[in-house]
Coordinates of C-alpha atoms in Angstrom, one line a residue:
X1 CA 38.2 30.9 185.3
X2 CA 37.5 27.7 183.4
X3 CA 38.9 28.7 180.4
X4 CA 42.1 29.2 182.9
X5 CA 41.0 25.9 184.6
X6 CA 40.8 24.4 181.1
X7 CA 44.1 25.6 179.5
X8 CA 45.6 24.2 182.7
X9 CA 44.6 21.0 182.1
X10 CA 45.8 20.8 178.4
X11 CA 48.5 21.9 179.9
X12 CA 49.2 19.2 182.4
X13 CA 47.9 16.8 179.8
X14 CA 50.8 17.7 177.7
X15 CA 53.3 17.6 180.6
X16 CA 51.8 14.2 181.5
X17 CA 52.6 12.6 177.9
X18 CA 55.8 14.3 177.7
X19 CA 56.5 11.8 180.7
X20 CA 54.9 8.7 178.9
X21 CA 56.7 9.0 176.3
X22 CA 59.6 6.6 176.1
X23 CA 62.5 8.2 174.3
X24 CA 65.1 5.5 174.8
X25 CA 68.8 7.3 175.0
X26 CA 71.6 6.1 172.9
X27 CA 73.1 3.6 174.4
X28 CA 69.1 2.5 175.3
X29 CA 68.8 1.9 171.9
X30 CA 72.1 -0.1 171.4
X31 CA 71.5 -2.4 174.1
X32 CA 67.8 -3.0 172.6
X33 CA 68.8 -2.9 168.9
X34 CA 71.1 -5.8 169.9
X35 CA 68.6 -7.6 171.6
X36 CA 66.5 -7.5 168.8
X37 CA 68.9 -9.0 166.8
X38 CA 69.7 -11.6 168.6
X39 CA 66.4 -12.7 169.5
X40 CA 65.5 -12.1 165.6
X41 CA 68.3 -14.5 164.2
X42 CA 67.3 -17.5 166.9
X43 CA 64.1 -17.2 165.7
X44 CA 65.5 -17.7 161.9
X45 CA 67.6 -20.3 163.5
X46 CA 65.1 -22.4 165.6
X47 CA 63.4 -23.1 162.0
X48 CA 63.6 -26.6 160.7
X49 CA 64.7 -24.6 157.3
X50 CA 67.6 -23.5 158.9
X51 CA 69.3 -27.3 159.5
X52 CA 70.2 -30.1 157.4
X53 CA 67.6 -32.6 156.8
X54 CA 66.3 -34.3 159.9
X55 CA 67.5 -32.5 162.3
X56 CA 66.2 -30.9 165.8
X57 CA 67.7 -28.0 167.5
X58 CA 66.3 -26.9 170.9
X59 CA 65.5 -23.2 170.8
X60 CA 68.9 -22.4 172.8
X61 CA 71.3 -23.7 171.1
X62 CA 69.2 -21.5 168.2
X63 CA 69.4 -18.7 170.6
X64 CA 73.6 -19.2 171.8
X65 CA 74.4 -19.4 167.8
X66 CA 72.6 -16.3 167.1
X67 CA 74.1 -14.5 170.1
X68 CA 77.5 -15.8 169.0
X69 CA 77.0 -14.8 165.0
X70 CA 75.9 -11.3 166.4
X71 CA 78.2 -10.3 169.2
X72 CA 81.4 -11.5 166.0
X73 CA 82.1 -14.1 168.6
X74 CA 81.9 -17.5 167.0
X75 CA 82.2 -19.7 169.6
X76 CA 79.4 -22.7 168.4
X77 CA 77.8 -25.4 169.7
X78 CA 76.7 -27.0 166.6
X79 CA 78.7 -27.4 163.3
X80 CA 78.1 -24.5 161.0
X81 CA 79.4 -26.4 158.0
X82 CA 77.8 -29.9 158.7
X83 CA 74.5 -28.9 161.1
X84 CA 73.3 -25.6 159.0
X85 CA 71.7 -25.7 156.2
X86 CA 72.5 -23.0 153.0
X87 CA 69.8 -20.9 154.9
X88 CA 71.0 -21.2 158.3
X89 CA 74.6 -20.2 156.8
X90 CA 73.2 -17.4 155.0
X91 CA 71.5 -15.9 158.3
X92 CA 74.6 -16.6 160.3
X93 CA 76.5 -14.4 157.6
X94 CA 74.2 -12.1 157.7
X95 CA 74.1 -11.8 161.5
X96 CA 77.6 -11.5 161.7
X97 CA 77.9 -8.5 159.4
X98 CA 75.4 -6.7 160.8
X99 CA 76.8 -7.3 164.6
X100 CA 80.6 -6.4 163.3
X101 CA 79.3 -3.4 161.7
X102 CA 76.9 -2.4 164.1
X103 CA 73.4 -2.5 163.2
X104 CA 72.7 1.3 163.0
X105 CA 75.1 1.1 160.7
X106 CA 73.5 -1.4 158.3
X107 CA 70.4 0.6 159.0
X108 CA 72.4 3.9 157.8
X109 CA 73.5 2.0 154.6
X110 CA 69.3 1.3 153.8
X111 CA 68.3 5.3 155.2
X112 CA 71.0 6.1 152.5
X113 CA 69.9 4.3 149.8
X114 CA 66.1 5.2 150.4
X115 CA 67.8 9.0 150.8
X116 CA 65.7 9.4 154.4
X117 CA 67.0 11.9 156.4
X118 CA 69.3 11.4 159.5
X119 CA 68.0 12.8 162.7
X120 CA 70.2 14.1 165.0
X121 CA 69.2 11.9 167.6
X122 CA 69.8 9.3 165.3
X123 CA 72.9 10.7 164.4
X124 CA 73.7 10.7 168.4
X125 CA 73.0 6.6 168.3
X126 CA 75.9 6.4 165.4
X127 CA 78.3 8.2 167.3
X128 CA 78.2 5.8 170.2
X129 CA 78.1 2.5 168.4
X130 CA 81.3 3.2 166.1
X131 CA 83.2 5.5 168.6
X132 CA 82.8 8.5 167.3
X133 CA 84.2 11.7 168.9
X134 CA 81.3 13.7 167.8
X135 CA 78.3 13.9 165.9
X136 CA 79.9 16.0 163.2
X137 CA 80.7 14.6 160.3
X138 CA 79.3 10.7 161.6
X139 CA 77.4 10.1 158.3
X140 CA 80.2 11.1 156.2
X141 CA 82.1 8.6 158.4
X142 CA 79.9 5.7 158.3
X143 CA 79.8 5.8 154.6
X144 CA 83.5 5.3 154.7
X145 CA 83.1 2.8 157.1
X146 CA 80.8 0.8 154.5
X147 CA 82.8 1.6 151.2
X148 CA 85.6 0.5 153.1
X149 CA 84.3 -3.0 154.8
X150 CA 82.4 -3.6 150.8
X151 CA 86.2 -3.2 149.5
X152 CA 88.3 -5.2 152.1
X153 CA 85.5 -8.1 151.9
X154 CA 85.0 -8.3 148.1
X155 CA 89.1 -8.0 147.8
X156 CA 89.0 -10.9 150.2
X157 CA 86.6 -13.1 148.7
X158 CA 88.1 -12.8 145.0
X159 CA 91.7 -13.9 146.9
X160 CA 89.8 -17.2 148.7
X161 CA 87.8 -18.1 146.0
X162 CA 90.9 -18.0 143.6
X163 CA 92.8 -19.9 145.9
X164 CA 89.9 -22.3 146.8
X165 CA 89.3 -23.1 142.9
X166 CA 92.4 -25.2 143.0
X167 CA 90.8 -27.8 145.4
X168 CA 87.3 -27.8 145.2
X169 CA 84.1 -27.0 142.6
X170 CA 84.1 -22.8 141.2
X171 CA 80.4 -22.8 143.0
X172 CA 81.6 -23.8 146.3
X173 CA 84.7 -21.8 146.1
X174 CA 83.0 -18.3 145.4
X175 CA 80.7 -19.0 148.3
X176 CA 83.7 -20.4 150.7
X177 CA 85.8 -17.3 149.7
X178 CA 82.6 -15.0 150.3
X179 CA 81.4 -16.3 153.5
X180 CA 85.2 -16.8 154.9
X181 CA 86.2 -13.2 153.9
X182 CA 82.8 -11.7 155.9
X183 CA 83.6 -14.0 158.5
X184 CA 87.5 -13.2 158.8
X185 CA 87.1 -9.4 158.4
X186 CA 84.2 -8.8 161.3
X187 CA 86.2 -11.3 163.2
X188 CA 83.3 -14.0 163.9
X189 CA 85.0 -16.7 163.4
X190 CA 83.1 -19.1 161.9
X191 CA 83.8 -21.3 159.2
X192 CA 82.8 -24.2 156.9
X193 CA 85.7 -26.3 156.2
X194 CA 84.1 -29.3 157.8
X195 CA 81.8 -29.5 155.0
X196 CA 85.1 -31.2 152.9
X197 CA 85.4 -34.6 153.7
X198 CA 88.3 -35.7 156.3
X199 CA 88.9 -32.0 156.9
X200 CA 89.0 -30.3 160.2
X201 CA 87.2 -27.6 161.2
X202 CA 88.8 -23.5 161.4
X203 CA 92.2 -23.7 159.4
X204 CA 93.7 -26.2 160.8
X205 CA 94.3 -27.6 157.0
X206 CA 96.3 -24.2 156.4
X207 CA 98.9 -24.6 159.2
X208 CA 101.6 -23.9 156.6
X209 CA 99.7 -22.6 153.7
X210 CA 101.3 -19.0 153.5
X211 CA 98.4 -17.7 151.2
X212 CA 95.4 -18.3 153.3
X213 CA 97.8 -17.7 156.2
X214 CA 98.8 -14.2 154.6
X215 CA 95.2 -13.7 153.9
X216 CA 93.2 -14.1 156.6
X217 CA 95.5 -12.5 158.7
X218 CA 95.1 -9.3 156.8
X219 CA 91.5 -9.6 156.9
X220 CA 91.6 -10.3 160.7
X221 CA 94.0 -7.1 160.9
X222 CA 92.1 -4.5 159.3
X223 CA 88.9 -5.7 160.8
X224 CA 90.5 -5.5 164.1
X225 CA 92.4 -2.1 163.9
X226 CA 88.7 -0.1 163.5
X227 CA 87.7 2.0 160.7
X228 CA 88.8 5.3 162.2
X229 CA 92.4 4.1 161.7
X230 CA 91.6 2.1 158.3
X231 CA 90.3 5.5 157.2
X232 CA 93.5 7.7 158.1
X233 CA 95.8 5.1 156.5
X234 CA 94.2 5.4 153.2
X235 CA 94.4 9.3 153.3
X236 CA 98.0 9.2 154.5
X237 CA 99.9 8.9 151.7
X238 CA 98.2 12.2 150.7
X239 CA 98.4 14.4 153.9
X240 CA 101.1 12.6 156.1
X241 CA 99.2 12.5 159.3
X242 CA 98.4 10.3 161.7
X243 CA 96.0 11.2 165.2
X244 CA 97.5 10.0 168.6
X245 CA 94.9 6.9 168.6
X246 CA 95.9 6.0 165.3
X247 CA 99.2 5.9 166.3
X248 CA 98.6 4.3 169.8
X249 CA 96.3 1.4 167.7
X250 CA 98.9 0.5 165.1
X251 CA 102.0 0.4 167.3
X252 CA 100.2 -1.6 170.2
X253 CA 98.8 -4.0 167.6
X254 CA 102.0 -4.6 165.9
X255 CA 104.4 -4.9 169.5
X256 CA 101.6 -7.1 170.4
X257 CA 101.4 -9.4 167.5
X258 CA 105.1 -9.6 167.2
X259 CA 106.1 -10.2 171.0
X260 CA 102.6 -12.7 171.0
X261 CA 104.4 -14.7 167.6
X262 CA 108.0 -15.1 169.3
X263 CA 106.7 -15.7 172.9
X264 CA 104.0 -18.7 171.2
X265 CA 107.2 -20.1 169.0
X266 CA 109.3 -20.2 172.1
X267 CA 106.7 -22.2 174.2
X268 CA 105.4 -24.4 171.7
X269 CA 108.3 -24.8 169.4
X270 CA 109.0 -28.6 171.1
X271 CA 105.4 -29.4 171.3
X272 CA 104.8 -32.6 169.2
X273 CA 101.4 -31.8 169.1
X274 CA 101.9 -28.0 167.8
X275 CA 105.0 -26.5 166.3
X276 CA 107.4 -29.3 166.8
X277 CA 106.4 -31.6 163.4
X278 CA 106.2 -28.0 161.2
X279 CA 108.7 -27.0 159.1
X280 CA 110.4 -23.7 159.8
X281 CA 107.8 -21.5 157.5
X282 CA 105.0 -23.4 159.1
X283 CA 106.4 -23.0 162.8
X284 CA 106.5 -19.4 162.1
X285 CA 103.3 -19.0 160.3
X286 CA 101.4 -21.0 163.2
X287 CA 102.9 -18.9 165.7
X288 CA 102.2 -15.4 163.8
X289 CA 98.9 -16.6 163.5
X290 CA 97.8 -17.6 166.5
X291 CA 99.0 -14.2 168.1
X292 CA 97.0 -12.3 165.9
X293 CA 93.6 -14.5 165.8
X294 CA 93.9 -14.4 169.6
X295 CA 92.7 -10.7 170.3
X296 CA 89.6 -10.7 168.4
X297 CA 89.4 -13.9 165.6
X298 CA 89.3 -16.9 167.0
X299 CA 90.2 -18.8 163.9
X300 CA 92.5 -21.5 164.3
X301 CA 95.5 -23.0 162.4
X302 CA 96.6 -24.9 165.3
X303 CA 94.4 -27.0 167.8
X304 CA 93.9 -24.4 171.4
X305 CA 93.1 -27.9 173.1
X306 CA 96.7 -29.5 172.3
X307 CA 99.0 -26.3 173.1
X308 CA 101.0 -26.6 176.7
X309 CA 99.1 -24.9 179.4
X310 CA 101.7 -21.8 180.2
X311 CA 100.4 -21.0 176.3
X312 CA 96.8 -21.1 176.5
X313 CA 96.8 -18.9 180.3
X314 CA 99.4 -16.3 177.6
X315 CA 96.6 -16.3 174.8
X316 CA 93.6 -15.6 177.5
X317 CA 96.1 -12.7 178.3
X318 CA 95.8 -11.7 174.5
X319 CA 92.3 -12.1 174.7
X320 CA 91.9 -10.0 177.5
X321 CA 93.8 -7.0 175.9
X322 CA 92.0 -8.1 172.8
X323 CA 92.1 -5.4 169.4
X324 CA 91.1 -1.5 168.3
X325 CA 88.3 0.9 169.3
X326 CA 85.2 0.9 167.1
X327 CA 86.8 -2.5 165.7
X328 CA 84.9 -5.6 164.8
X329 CA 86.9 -6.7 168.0
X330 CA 86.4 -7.1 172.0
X331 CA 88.4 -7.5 174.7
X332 CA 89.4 -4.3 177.1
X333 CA 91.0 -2.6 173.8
X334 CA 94.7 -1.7 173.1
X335 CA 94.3 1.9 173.6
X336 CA 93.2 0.9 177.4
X337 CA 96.2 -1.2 177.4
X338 CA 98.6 1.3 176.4
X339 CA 97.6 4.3 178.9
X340 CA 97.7 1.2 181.5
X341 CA 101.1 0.8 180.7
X342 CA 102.1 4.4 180.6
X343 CA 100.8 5.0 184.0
X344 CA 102.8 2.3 185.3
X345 CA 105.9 3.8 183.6
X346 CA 105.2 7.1 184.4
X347 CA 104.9 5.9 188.2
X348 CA 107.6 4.2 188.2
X349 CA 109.6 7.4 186.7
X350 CA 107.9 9.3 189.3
X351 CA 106.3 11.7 186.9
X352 CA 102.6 13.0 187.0
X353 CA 101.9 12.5 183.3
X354 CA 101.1 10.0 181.3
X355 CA 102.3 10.4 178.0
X356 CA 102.3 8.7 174.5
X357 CA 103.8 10.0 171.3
X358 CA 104.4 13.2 173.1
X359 CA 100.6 14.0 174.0
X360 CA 99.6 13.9 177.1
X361 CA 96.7 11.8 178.4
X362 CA 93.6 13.0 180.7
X363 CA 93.4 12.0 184.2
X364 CA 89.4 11.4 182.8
X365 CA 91.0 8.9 180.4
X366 CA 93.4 7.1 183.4
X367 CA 90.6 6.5 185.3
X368 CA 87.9 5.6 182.5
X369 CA 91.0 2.8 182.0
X370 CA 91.3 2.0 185.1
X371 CA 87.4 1.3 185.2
X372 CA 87.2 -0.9 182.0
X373 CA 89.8 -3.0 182.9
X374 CA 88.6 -3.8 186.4
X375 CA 85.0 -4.3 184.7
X376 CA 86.0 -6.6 182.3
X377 CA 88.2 -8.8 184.9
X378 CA 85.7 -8.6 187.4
X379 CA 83.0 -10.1 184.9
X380 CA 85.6 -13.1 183.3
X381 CA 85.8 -13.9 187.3
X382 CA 82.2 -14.1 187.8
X383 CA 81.7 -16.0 184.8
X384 CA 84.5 -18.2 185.2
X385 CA 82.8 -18.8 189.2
X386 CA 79.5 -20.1 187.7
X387 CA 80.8 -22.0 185.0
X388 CA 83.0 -23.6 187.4
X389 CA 79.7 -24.8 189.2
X390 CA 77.9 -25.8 185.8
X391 CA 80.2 -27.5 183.8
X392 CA 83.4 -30.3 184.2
X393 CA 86.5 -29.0 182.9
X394 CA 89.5 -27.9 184.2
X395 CA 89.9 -24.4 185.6
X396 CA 91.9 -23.3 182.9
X397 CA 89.9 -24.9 180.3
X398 CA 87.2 -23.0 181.6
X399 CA 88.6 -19.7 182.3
X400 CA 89.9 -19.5 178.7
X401 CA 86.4 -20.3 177.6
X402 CA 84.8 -17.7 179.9
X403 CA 87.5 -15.0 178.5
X404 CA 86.9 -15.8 174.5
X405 CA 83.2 -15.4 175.5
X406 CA 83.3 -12.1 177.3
X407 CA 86.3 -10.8 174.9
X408 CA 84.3 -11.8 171.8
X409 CA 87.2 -14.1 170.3
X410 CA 85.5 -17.3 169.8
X411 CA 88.9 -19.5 170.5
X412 CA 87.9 -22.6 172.0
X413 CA 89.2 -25.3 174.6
X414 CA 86.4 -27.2 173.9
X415 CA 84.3 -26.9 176.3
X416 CA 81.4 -25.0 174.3
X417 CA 80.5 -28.0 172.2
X418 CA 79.8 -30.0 175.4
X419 CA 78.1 -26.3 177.3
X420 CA 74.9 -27.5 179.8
X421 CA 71.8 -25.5 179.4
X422 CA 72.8 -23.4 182.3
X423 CA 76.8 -23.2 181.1
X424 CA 75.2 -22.1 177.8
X425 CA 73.0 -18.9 179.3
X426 CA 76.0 -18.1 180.7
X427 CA 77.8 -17.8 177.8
X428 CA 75.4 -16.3 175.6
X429 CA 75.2 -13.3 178.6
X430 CA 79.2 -13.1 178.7
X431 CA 79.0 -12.9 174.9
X432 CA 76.2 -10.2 174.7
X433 CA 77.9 -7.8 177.6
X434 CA 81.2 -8.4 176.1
X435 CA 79.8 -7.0 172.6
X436 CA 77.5 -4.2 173.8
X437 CA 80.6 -3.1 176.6
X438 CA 79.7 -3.1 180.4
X439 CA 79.4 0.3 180.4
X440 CA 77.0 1.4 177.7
X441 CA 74.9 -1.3 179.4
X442 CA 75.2 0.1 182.3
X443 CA 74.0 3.9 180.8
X444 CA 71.5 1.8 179.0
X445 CA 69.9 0.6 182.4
X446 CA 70.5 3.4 184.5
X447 CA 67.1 5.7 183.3
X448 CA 67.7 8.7 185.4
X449 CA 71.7 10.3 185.4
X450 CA 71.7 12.6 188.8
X451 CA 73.9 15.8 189.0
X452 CA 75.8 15.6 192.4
X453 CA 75.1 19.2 194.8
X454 CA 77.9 18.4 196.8
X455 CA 80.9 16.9 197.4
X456 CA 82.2 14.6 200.4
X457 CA 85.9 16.2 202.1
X458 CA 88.8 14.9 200.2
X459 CA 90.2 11.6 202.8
X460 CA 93.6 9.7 202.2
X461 CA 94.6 6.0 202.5
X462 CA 97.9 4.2 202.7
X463 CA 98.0 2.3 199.2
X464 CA 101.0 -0.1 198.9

């Protein structure tokens, strides 16, 4: 009977630690890793190393940078060119590549290298932080995901640098085309161009520059699209295929960025302060590239502060749709946008299927839609509400602010530059949720997942 007795208790003992231990799920360790990260880079950043000489920074301004460098926001409330030093660039850069490629994937690139083996649960975390549909074949995909960002980047930074040798020391032109290409491709919008004197910050110099223009918006593009579709392009000329949400991504992304272009010329084309002193190239690249920058970027060619209000509510629209799944992007996604769009066409048609490039779409999907759009808008509100009560600005001003935040865009109506401590937490939490997505927090916080024994009778309700 002991020995029973005792076995017993080894026995519980074991079920007891089984318990204990913490074995954080997925999107647990997402939500943590990010954290992390964040909290990690305002430490670098809090460092008197970090800024130019004689300098202080309060720990949350440290803390709102690093949120913003990490979630490929880039909305700032100090000067990253003039404030930072070499060092605090160099950890922004860093921050920002790791956030736009997702940290378990910069941890994959190291586990790689070292030739560790990758766990199946870790191989689970990989899956839900680039969009994977399953666990099969994720490594093999991740590696394409970093031959592919090495590639864009380093073909990026030899174009900037090249260009930037015309006007400025080789040194500083390798390390502006470097840290711009990085920056433009994971679509974190920062940027150094204040560092030249009498220049403005973003590209506001390159209004009607066609190269930078042409550049940057094909690094803005491909980081935007997400690496599932990057990697089906480059294998197309070979087998001819494209998946549905390949084709869904590219054809939303292009009608968007075309109708954004012609809708932003036709509103600001008389602006003095915008469009109207351009010449025809430069109307048309400032309007091409402020529809594109808008659903993820946030770089600039032409000032979001002077542009007629009707055209800043239409780009916190393009925010709000914002750019690809598994992208270095934010916002609600075009793919949501799209089956949006076809259920409103379908209902109209009065058919019971949605369908896009003749496939039809889930009633799972609809509704999964349905529920990330209403999340997101329900969020911008509630942000939009408290910084209404914590900073002066106009409501639009401040709703467009709320929007880049949440949609990780970075576009600014300045209002971040002048953000109260409280106006600033805010932020830095719309930012962070925005990044991470509502709902994998909401998996992350939600410990114990219930099956349901039952189901309540099916009710109706007049709707309309």
């Amino acid at each position: 009977m002991k020995e029973t007795g005792g076995a017993g208790t080894v026995l519980n003992l074991g079920a007891i630690r089984n318990k204990l231990r913490f074995r954080p799920s997925p999107p647990q360790v997402m939500t943590f890793g990010f954290i992390f990260l964040i909290l990690a880079g305002a430490q670098l950043l809090s460092r008197p190393i970090s800024y130019q000489e004689h300098l202080e920074v309060p720990f949350l301004d440290a803390l709102f940078m690093s949120a913003s460098a990490v979630c490929v926001t880039g909305l700032t409330v100090l000067d990253t060119g003039n404030h930072l030093s070499l060092f605090g660039q160099i950890v922004i850069l860093v921050l920002a590549q790791t956030g736009g490629l997702g940290f378990m994937t910069m941890a994959t690139l190291f586990a790689l290298l070292f030739r560790k083996r990758i766990s199946f649960r870790e191989r689970l975390v990989l899956q839900e932080s680039i969009n994977h549909a399953s666990t099969e074949g994720v490594v093999r995909m991740i590696r394409k995901v970093l031959l592919y960002a090495l590639v864009i980047e380093l073909t990026g930074a030899i174009l900037l640098s090249g260009y930037f040798m015309l006007e400025m020391p080789t040194g500083q032109a390798l390390y502006f085309g470097v840290f711009h290409s990085i920056s433009f491709f994971n679509n974190a919008g920062f940027d150094l161009f204040t560092q030249i004197p009498d220049r403005a910050g973003s590209l506001l110099h390159y209004v009607e520059d066609p190269f930078v223009n042409i550049v940057s918006m094909l690094l803005i593009f491909f980081g935007g699209i997400g690496f599932l579709v990057i990697s089906e392009l480059v294998t197309y000329p070979k087998n001819r295929k494209l998946s549905l949400h390949s084709k869904v991504v590219l054809s939303v992304t292009g009608i968007l960025t075309v109708v954004g272009a012609i809708v932003i010329f036709a509103l600001e084309f008389s602006n003095p302060n915008t469009l109207q002193p351009l010449s025809a190239g430069g109307k048309v690249f400032g309007a091409s590239f402020q529809s594109i920058t808008a659903r993820s970027a946030g770089l600039v060619t032409i000032d979001p502060v002077e542009l007629r209000e009707v055209t800043q509510f239409f780009i916190v629209l393009l925010m709000f749709i914002g750019a690809g799944p598994g992208s270095t992007g934010g916002g609600i996604r075009v793919t949501t946008f799209a089956i949006l769009v076809g259920a409103i066409i379908a209902m109209i048609r009065g058919r019971n299927d949605v369908v896009l490039f003749r496939y039809r779409i889930s009633k799972n999907q609809i509704h999964q839609a349905i529920m990330f759009t209403m999340i997101a808008f329900v969020i911008i509100c509630l942000g939009t509400m408290l910084l209404s009560i914590t900073e002066s600005g106009s409501f639009l001003a401040i709703l467009f602010e709320a929007t880049s935040a949440y949609c990780t865009v970075g576009m600014s109506s300045g209002l971040s530059s002048n953000l109260t401590d409280a106006g600033k937490v805010i932020m830095i939490v719309l930012m962070f949720v925005g990044r991470l997505g509502p709902v994998t927090l909401a998996f992350a916080l939600n410990t114990r997942s219930k099956k349901e024994l039952f189901r309540y009778p099916e009710g109706k309700i007049t709707i309309g």
